[in-house]
Coordinates of C-alpha atoms in Angstrom, one line a residue:
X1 CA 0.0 0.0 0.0
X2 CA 2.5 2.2 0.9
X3 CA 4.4 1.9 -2.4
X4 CA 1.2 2.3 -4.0
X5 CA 1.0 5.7 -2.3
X6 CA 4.5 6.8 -3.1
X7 CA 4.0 5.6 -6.6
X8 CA 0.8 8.2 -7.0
X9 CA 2.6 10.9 -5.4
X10 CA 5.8 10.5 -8.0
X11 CA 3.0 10.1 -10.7
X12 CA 1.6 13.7 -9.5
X13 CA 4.7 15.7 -9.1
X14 CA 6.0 14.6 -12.6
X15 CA 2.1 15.4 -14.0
X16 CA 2.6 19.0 -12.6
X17 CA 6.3 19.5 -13.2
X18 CA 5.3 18.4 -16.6
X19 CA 2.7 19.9 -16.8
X20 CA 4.2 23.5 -15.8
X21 CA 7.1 22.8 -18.2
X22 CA 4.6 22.5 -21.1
X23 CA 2.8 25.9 -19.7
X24 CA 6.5 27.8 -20.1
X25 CA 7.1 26.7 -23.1
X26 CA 4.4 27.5 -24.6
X27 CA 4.3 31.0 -22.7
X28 CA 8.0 31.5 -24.4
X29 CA 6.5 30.3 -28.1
X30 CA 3.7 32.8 -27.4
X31 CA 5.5 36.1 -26.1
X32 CA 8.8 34.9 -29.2
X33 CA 6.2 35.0 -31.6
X34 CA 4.5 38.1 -30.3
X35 CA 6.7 41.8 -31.6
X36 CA 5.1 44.6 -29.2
X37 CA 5.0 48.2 -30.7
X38 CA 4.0 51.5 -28.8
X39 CA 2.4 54.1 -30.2
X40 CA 2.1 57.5 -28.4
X41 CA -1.0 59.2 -29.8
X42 CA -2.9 62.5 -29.5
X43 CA -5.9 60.5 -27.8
X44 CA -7.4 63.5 -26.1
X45 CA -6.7 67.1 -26.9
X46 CA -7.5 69.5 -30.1
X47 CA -5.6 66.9 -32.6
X48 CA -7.2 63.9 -31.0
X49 CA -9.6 63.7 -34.2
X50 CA -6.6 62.7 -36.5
X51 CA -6.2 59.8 -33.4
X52 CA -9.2 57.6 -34.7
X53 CA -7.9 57.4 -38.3
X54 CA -4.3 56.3 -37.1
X55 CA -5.8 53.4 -35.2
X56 CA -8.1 52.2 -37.3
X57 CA -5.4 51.7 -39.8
X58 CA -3.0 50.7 -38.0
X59 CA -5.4 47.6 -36.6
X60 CA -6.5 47.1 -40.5
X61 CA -3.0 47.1 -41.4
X62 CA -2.4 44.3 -38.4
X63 CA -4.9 42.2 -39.3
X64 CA -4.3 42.0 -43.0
X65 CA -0.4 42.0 -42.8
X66 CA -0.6 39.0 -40.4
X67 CA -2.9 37.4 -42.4
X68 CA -1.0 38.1 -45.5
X69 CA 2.6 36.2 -43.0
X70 CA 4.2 39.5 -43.5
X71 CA 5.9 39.3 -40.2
X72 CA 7.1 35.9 -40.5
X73 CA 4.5 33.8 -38.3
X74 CA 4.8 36.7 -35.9
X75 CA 2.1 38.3 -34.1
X76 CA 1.9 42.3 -33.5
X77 CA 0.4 44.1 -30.0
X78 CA -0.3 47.4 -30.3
X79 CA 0.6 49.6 -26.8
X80 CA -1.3 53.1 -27.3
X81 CA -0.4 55.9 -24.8
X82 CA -1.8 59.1 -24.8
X83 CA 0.4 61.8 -25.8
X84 CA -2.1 64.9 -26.1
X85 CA 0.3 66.8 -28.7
X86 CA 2.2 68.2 -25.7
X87 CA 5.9 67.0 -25.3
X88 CA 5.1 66.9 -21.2
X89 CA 2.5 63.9 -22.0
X90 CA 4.5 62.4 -24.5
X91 CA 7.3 62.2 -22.5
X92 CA 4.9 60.7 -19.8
X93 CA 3.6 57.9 -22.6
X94 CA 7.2 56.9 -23.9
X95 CA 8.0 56.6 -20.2
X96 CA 4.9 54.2 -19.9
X97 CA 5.9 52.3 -23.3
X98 CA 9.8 51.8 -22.1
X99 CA 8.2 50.5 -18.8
X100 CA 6.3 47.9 -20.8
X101 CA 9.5 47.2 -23.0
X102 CA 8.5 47.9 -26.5
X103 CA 10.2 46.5 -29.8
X104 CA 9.7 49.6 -32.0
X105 CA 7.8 52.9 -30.9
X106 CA 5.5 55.2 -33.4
X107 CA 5.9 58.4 -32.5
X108 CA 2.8 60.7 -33.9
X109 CA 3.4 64.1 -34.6
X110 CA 6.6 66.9 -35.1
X111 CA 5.9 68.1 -31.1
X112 CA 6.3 65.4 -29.5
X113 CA 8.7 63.2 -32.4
X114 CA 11.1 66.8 -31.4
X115 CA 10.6 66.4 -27.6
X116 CA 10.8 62.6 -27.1
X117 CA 14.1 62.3 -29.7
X118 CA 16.6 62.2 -27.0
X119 CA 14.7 60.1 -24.7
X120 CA 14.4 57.4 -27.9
X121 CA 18.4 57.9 -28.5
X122 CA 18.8 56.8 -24.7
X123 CA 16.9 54.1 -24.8
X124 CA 18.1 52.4 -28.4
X125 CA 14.8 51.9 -29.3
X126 CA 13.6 52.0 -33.4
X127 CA 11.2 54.5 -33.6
X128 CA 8.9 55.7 -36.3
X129 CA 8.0 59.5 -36.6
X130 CA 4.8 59.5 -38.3
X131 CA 3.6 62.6 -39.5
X132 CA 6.5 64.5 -38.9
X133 CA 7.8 67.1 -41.4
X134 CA 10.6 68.4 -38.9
X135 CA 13.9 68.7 -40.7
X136 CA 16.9 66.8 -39.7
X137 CA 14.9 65.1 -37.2
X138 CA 16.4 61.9 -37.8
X139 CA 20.1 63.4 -38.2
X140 CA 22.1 62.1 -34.8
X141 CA 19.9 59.8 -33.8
X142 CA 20.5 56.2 -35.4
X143 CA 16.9 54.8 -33.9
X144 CA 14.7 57.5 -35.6
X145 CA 13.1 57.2 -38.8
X146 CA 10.9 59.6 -40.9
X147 CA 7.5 58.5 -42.5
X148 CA 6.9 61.8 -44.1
X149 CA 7.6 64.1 -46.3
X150 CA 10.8 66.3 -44.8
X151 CA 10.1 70.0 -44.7
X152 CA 13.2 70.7 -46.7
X153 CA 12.2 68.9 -49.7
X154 CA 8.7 70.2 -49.3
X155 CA 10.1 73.8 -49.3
X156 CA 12.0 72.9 -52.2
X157 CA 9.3 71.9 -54.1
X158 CA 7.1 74.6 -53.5
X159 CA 9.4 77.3 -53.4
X160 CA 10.3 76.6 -57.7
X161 CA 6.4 75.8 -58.2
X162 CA 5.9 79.7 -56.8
X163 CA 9.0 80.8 -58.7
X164 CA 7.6 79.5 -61.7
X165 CA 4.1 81.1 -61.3
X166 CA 5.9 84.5 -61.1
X167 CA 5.0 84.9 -57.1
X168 CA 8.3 85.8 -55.8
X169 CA 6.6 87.6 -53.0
X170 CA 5.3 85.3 -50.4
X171 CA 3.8 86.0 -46.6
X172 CA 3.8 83.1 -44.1
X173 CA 0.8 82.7 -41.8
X174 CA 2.4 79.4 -39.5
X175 CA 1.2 77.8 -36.2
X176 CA 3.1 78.7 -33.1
X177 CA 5.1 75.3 -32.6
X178 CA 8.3 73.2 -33.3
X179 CA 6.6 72.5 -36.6
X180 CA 5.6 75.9 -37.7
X181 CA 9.0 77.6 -36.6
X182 CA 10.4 74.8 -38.6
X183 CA 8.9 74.8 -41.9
X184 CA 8.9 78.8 -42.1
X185 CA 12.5 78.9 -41.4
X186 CA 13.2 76.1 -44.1
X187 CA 10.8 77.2 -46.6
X188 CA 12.1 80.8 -46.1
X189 CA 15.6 80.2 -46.4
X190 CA 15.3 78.1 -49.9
X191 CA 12.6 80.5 -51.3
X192 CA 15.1 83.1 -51.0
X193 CA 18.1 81.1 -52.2
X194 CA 16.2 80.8 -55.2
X195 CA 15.5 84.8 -55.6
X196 CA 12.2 84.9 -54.1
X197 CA 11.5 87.3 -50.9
X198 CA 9.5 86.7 -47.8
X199 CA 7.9 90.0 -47.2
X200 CA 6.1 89.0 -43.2
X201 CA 5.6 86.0 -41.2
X202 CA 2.6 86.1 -38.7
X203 CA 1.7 83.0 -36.0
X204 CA -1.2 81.2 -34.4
X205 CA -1.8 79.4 -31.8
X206 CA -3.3 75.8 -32.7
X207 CA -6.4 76.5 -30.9
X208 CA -7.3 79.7 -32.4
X209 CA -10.2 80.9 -33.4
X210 CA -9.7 84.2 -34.9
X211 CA -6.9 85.0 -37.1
X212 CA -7.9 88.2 -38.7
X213 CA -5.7 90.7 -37.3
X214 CA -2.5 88.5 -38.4
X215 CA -4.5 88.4 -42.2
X216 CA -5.2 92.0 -41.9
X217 CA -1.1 92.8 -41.5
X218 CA -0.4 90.2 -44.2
X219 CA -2.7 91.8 -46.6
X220 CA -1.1 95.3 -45.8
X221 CA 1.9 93.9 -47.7
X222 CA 0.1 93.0 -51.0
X223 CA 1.9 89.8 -51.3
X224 CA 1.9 87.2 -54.8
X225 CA 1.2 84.5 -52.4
X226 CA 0.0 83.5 -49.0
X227 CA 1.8 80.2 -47.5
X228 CA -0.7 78.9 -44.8
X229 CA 1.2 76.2 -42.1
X230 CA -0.2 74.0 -39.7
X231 CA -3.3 72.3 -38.0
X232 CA -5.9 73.0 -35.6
X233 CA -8.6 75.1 -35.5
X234 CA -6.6 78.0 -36.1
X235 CA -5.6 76.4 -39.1
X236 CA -9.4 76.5 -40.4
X237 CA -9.7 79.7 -39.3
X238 CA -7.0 80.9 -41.7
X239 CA -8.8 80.2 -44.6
X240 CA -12.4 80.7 -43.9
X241 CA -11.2 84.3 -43.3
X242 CA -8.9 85.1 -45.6
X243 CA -12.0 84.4 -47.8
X244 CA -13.8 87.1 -45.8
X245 CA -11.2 89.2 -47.1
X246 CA -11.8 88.4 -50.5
X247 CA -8.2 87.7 -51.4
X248 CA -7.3 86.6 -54.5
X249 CA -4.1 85.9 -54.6
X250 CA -2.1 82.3 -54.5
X251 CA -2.5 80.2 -51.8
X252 CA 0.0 77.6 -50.5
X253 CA -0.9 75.3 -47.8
X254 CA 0.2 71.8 -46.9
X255 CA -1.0 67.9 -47.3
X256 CA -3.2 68.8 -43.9
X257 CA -5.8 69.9 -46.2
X258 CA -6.9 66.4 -46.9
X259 CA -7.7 66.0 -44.2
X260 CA -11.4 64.7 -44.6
X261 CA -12.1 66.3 -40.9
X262 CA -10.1 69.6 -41.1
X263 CA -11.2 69.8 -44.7
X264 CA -15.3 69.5 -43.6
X265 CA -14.8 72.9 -41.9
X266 CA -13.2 74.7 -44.5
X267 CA -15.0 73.8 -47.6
X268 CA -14.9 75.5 -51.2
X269 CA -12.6 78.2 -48.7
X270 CA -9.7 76.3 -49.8
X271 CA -10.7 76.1 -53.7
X272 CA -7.7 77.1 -55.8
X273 CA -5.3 76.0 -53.3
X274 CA -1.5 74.4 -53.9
X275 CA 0.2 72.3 -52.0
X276 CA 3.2 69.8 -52.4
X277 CA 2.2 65.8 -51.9
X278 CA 3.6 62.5 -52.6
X279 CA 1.6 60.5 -55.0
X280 CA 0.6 57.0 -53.2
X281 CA -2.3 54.8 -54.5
X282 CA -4.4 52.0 -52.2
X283 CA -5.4 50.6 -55.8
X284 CA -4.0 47.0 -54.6
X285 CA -5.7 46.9 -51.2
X286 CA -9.4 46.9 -52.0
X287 CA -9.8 44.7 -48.7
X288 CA -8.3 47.4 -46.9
X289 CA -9.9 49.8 -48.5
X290 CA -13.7 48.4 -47.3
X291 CA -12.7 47.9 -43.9
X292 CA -11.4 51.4 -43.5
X293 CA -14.3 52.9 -45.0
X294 CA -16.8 50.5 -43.3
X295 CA -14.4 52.3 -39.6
X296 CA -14.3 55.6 -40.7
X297 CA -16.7 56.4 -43.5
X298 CA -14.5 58.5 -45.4
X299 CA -11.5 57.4 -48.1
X300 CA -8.1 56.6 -47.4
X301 CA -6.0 60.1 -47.2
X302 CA -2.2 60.8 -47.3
X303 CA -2.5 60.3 -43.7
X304 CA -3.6 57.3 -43.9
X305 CA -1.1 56.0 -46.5
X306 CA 1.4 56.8 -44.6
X307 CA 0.4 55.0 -41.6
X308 CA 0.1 52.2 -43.6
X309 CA 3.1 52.5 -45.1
X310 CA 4.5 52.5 -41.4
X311 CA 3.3 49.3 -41.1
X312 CA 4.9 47.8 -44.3
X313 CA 8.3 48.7 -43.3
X314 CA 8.5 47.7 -39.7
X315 CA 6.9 44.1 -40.7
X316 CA 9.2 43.9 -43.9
X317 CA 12.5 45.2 -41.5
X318 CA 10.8 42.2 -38.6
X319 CA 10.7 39.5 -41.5
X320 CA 14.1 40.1 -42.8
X321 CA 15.8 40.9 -39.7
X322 CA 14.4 39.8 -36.4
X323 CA 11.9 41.5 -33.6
X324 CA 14.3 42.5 -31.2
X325 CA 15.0 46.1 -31.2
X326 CA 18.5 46.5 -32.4
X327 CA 17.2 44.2 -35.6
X328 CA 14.5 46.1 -36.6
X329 CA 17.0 49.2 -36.6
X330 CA 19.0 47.0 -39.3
X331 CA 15.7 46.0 -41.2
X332 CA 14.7 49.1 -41.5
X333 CA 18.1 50.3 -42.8
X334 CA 18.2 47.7 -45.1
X335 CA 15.1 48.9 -47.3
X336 CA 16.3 50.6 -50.4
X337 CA 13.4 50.6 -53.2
X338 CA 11.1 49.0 -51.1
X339 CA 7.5 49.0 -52.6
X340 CA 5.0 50.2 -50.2
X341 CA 1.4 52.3 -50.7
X342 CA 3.6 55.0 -51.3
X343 CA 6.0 54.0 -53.9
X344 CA 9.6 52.9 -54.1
X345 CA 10.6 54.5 -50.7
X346 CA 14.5 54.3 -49.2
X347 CA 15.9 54.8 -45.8
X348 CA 19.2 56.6 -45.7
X349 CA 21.6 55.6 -43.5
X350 CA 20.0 58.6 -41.0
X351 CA 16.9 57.4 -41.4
X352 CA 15.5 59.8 -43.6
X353 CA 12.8 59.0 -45.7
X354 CA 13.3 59.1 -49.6
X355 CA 9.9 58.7 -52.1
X356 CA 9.9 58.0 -55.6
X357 CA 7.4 60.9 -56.7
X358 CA 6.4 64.6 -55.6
X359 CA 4.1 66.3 -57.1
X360 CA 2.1 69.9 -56.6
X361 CA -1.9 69.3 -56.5
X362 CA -4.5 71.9 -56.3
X363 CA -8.1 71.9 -54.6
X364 CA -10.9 71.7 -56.5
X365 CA -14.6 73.0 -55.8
X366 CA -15.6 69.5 -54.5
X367 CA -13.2 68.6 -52.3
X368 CA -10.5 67.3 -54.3
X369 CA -6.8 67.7 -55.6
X370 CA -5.9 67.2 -58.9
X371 CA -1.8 67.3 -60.2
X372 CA -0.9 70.3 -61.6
X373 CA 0.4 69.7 -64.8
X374 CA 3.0 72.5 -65.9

């Protein structure tokens, strides 16, 4: 009897040793197979619109990527942290992220992409500034990585479209941020490189709501053209009355107005307007295409390309490379000519995004932008 009894006790201790050894390794398959990413969003605050968009592609762009083995039998969990567009709650949502030991971040957003940079250099971890026009953002910092258009090529680009329309006077009307102070400096310096002259630069807050007296000194100056910069409600402002003002002259403005959101409060305001953009086409994603419009009701935008294209590169630099975080740095490093929603698109060895095509569009009265053809 008493053997019998030792017998069922050795027969339970090697069940549960077993069994726990089965539990861990299965645990360890799990969390090997699983590559966490971070995202520090504007959830709440004046940008938080532009926040539903981002997610609901970035969960499309999970679903169908791991469907489609894009990772490599890997599995994707999303960590999203509100930022609020300030780079004191940014700071506060990376600091939550590195906590939860992330293998890439996304960073949404020149503000807080500008105030978190140091904090992702410390902490050698990839990181994807989405939405960020900031230039030389990614320039002594080996873990960041641009996924939009630099504010230096933009300025480029629009500065010979002006040039070639005979508008070689130009007033700025910018957003008071990192962003704003950035792309006025950069447009400024290249439009006068090229002979053009910047005749008065006026600022807004984000959360304006009244802009007139900066349009008001703007117009005093009879400039060719008006260069409008930024987001926000001040942003919408800018254009719904400089209409009051019945001006006439060129306006330049930026990709924001695509926005389907900032773009519902704006209207035919913005008819006859240029701006710079990067062609991309969702042409081979119908299933993508449903799904987001089924989430948002709206179409795909420039915004949402490239969060999508985010996606592309961090799963194709995961598949060739690895999850861990100094692999993804090399994956990502290692796409030259990669095809993506966007195009061919390179990474330097900076980490500075390179497309394949920019173009100048225009609005149209319903809502549109068609390429200017020259």
């Amino acid at each position: 009897m008493r053997k019998f009894i030792w017998g069922l006790v050795i027969l339970v201790v090697v069940a549960v040793f077993g069994g726990r050894v089965w539990y861990l390794n299965q645990h360890k398959q799990i969390g090997d197979n699983v590559v966490k990413i971070g995202a520090v969003l504007p959830m709440s605050g004046i940008v938080s619109d532009s926040n539903k968009k981002i997610v609901a592609t970035l969960n499309i762009a999970k679903d169908m990527l791991e469907n489609a083995n894009a990772l490599g039998n890997r599995k994707i969990k999303y960590q999203f942290e509100d930022g609020k567009y300030t780079i004191k709650d940014s700071l506060s949502a990376f600091n939550k992220l590195m906590m939860d030991k992330q293998n890439a971040v996304i960073v949404l957003g020149d503000v807080p992409s500008y105030g978190l940079n140091t904090r992702i250099k410390e902490n050698k971890i990839p990181t994807i500034a989405l939405i960020t026009g900031t230039a030389n953002i990614t320039k002594g910092n080996p873990y960041m990585f641009r996924a939009f258009h630099a504010n230096n090529v933009l300025a480029e680009n629009n500065s010979k479209f002006l040039l070639r329309k005979n508008a070689d006077t130009v007033a700025i009307l910018k957003i008071k941020n990192t962003y704003g102070d950035d792309m006025a400096k950069t447009f400024s310096e290249e439009f006068e490189k090229l002979g053009g002259k910047i005749v008065i630069a006026e600022s807004y807050a984000m959360d304006s709501l009244d802009v007139r007296a900066q349009i008001a000194k703007i117009l005093s100056k009879e400039p060719k053209a008006i260069f409008i910069v930024g987001s926000g409600t001040g942003y919408i402002a800018a254009f719904n009355q400089l209409k009051e003002n019945k001006y006439n002259g060129i306006v330049l403005t930026e990709s924001a107005i695509m926005d389907s959101e900032v773009y519902s409060h704006i209207t035919n305001n913005a008819e006859g307007a240029y701006f710079s953009l990067a062609e991309y086409s969702f042409d081979k994603l119908p299933d993508f295409v449903e799904k987001y419009k089924q989430d948002i009701q709206a179409e795909p935008d420039i915004f949402t390309a490239f969060t999508y294209m985010t996606m592309e590169v961090l799963s194709e630099a995961i598949k060739r490379k690895g999850e861990q975080p100094e692999q993804i740095r090399e994956g990502l490093l290692s796409l030259k000519d990669f095809d993506t929603v966007m195009g061919k698109i390179t990474f330097d060895n900076e980490g500075e995004l390179y497309l394949d095509s920019l173009v100048i569009k225009q609005m149209q009265p319903d809502g549109t932008a068609k390429i200017v053809k020259e």
